[in-house]
mmCIF file of C-alpha atoms in Angstrom:
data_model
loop_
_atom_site.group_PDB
_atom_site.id
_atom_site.type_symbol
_atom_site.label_atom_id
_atom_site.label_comp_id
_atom_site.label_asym_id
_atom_site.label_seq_id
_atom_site.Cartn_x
_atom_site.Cartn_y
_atom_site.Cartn_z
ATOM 1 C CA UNK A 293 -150.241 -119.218 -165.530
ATOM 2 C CA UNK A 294 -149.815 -115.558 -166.366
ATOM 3 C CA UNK A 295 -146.409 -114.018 -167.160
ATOM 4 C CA UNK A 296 -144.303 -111.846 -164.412
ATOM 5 C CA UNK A 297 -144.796 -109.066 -167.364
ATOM 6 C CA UNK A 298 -148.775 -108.881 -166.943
ATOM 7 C CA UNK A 299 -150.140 -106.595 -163.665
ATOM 8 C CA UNK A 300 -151.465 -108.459 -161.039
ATOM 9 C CA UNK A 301 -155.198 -107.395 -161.713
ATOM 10 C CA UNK A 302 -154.687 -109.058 -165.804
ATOM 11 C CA UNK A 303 -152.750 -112.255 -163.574
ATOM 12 C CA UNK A 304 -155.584 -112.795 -161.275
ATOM 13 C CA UNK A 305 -157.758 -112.204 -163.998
ATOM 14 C CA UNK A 306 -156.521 -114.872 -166.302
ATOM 15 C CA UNK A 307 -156.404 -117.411 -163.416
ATOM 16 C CA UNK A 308 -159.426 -116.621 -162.687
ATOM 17 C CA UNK A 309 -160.746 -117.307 -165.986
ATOM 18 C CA UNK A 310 -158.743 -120.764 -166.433
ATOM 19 C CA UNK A 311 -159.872 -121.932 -162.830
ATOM 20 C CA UNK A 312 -163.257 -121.549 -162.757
ATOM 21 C CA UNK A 313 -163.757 -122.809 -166.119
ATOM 22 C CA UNK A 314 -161.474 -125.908 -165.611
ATOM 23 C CA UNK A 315 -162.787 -126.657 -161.914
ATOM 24 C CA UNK A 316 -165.545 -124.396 -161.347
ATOM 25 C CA UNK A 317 -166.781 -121.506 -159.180
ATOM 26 C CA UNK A 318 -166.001 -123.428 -155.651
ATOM 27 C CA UNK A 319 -162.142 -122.889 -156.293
ATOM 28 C CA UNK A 320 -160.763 -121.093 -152.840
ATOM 29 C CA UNK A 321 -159.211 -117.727 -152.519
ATOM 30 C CA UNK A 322 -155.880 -118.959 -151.681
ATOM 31 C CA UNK A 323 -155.538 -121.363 -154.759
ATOM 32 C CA UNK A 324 -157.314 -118.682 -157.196
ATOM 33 C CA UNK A 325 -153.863 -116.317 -155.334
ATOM 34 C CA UNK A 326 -151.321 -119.101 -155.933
ATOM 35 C CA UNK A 327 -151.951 -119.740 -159.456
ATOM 36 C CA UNK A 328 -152.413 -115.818 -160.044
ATOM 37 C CA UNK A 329 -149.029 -115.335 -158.147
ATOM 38 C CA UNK A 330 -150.489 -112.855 -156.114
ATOM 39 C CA UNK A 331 -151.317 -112.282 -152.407
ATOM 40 C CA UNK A 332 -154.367 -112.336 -151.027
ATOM 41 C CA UNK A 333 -154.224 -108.446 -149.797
ATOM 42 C CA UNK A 334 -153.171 -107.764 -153.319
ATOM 43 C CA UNK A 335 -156.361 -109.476 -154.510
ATOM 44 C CA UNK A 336 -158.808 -107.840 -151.995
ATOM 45 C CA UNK A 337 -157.116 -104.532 -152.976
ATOM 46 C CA UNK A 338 -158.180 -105.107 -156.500
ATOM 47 C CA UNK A 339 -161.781 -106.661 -155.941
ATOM 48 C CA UNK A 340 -163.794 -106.643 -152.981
ATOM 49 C CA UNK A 341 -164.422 -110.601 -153.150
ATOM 50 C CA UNK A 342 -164.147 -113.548 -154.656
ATOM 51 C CA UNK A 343 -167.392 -112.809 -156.137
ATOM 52 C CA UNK A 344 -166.298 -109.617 -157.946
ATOM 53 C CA UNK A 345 -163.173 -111.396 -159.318
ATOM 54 C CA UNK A 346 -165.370 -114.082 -160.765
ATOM 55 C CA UNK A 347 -167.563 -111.596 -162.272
ATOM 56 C CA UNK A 348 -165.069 -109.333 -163.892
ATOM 57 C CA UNK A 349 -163.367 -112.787 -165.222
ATOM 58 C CA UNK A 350 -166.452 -113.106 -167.339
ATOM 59 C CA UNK A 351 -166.911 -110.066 -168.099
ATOM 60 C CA UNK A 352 -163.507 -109.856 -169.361
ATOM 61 C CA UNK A 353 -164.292 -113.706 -171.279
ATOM 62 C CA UNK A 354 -167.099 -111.982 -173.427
ATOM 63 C CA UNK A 355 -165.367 -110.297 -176.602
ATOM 64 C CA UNK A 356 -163.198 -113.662 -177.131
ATOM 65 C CA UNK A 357 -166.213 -115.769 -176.501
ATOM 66 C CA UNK A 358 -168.116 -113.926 -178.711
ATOM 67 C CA UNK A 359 -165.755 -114.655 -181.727
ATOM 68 C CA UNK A 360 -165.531 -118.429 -180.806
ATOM 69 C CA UNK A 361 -169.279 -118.030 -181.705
ATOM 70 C CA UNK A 362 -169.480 -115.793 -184.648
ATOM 71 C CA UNK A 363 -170.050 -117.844 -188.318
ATOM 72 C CA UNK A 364 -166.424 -117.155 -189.983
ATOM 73 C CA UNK A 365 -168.644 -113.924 -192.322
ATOM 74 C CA UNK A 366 -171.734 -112.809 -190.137
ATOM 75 C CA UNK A 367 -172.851 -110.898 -193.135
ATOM 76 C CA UNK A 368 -172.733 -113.613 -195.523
ATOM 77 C CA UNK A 369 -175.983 -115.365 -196.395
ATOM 78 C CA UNK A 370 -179.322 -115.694 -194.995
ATOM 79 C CA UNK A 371 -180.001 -115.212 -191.223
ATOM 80 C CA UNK A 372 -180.738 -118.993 -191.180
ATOM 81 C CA UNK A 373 -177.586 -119.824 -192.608
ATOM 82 C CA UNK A 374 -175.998 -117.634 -189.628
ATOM 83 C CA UNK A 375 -177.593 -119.689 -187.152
ATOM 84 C CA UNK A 376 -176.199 -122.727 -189.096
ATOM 85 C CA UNK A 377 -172.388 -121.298 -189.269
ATOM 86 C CA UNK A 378 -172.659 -120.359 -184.962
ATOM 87 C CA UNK A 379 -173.882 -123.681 -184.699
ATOM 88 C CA UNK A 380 -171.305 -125.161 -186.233
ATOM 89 C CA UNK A 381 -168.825 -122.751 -185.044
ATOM 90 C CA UNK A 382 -169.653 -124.243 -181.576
ATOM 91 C CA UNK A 383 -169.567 -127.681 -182.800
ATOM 92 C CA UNK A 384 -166.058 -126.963 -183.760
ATOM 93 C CA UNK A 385 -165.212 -125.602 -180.343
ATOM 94 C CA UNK A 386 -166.746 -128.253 -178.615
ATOM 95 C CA UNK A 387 -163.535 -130.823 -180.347
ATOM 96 C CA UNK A 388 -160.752 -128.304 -178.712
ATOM 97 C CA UNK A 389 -158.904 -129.830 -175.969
ATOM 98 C CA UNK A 390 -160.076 -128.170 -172.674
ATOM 99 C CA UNK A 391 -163.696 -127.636 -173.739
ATOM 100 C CA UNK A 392 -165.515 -127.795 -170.753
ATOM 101 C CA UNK A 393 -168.389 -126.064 -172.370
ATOM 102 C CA UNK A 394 -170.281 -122.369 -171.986
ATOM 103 C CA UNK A 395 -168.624 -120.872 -169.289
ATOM 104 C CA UNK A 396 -171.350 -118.355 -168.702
ATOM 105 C CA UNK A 397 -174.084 -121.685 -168.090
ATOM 106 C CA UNK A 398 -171.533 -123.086 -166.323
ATOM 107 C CA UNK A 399 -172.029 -119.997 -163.857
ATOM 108 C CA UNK A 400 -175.243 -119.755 -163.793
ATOM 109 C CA UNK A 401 -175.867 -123.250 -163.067
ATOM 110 C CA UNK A 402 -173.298 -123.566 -160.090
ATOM 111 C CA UNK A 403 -173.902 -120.398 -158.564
ATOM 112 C CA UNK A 404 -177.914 -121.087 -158.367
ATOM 113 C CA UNK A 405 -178.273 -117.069 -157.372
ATOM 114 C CA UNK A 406 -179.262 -115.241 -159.776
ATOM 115 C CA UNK A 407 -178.362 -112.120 -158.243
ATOM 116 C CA UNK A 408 -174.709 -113.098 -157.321
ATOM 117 C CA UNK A 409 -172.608 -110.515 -160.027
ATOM 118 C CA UNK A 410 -171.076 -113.241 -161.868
ATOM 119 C CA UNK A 411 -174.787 -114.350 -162.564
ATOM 120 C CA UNK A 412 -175.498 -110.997 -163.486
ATOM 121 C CA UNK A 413 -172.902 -110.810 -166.584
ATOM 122 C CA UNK A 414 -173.481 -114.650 -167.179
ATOM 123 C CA UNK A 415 -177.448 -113.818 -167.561
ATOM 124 C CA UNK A 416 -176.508 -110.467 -170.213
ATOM 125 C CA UNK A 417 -174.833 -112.989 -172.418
ATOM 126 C CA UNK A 418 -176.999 -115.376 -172.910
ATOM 127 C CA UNK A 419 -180.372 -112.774 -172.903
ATOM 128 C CA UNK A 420 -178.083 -111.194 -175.442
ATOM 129 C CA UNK A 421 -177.577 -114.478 -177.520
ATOM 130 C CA UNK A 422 -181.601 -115.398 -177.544
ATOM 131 C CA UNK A 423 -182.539 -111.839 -178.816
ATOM 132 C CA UNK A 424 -179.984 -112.817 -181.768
ATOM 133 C CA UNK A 425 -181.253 -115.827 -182.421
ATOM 134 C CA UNK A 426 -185.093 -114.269 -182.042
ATOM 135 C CA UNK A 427 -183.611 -111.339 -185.008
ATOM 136 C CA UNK A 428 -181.837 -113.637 -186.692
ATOM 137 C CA UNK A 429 -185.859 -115.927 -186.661
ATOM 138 C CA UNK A 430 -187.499 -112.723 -187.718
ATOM 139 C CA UNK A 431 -185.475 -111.785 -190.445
ATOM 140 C CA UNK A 432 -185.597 -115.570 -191.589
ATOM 141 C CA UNK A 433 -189.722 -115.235 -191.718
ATOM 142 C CA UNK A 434 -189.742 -117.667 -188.194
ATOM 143 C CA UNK A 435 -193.589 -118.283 -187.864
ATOM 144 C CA UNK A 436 -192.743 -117.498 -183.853
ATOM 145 C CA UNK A 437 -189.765 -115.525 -183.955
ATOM 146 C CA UNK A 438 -189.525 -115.892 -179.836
ATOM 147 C CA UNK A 439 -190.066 -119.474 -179.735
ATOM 148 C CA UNK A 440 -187.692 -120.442 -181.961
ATOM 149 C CA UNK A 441 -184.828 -118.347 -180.107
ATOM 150 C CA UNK A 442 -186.401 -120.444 -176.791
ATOM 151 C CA UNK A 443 -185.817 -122.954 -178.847
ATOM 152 C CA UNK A 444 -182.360 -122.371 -180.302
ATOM 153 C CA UNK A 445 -181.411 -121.575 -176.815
ATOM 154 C CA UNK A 446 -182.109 -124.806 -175.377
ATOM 155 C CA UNK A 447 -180.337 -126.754 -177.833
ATOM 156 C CA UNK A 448 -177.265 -124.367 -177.731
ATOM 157 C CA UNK A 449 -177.135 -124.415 -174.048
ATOM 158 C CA UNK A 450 -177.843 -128.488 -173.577
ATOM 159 C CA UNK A 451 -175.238 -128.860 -176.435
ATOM 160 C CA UNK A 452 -172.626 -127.127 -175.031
ATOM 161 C CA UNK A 453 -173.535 -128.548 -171.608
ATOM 162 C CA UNK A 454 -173.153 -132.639 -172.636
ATOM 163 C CA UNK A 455 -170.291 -132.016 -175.076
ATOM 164 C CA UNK A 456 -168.343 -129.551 -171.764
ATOM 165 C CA UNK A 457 -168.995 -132.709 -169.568
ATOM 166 C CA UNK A 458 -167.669 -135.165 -172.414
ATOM 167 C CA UNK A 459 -170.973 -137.027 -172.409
ATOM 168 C CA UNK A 460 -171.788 -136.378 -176.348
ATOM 169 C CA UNK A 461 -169.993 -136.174 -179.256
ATOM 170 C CA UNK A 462 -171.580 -133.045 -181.289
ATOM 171 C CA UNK A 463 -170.911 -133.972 -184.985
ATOM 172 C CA UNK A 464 -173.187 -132.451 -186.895
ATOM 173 C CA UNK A 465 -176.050 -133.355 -184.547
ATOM 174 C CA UNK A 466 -176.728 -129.793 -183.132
ATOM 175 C CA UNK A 467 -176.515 -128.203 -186.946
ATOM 176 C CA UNK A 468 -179.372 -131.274 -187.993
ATOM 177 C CA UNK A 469 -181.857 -130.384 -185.077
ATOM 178 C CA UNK A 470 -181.372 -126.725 -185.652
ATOM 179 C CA UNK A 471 -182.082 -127.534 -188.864
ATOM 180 C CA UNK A 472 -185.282 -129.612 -188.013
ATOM 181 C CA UNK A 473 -186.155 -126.859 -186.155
ATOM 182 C CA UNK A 474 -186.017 -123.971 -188.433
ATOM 183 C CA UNK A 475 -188.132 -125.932 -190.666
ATOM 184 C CA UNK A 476 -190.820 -126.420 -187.930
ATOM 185 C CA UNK A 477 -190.730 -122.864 -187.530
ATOM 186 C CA UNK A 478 -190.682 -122.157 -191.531
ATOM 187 C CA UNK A 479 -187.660 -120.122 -191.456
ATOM 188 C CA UNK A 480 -186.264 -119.860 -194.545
#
């Protein structure tokens, strides 16, 4: 729970953030409120809905889950050794307590709407990760630069996905089928 010290937009914010990714998008108003410590006027002064607040609570997750993902030096090495150090990267997330996996998949998948605003940011980031991965293919000599970032996608996403609902244990096996993959695709 947020401190007294934070305003009551960063409070409901950071609930926000910790609810939906620990219990999902169906959490009510009035619990999101309680844990926040704020009313629900206070809320619907700030944000229109529920919707809104769940939006701008991953909107607001995107720089720090962007650094979960980026390899330790993104400038270091060859584009297919980037895609080997976010893999990993994730892998390594995936063992924190709490993982529960992407929270922006998460999103998409509960919500089903793809026009609901919290789909909207959810959809930017990972459009935004597959054009990566498709540079990151093309700069690596990828035979089929976009199907290899299809590719890349779907193991990310089902990785994240099984290891978020404690069903698999990653070690190691995303980085081999990556690396499978990238040798399919001739990357270098």
């Amino acid at each position: 729970m947020a401190t007294d010290k934070a305003s009551t937009k960063d409070r409901l914010l950071d609930a926000a953030a910790e609810l939906f990714y620990r219990d999902g998008v169906s959490i009510g108003v009035e619990a999101l409120c309680r844990s926040a410590g704020v009313s629900k006027r206070s809320m619907y002064q700030l944000f229109a809905s529920k919707d809104e607040v769940l939006a701008a609570s991953l909107e607001r997750r995107i720089p720090v889950y962007d650094a979960q993902l980026r390899p330790a030096d993104e400038d270091a090495g060859t584009p297919r050794e980037w895609i080997l150090g976010l893999f990993g990267q994730m892998e390594r997330a995936s063992t924190e307590p709490g993982y529960h996996g992407c929270p922006f998949l998460a999103a998409l998948v509960e919500l089903k709407d793809p026009g609901h605003p919290a789909s909207v940011v959810a959809r930017s980031v990972k459009e935004r990760l597959q054009e990566t991965f498709r540079t990151r293919a093309e700069e690596g000599g990828a035979r089929d630069p976009e199907l290899l970032a299809r590719q890349l996608m779907l193991v990310f996403d089902g990785a994240s996905a099984r290891a978020g609902a404690g069903i698999e244990r990653l070690d190691g096996l995303t980085t081999a089928t990556v690396t499978a993959l990238m040798d399919a695709a001739g990357m270098k």
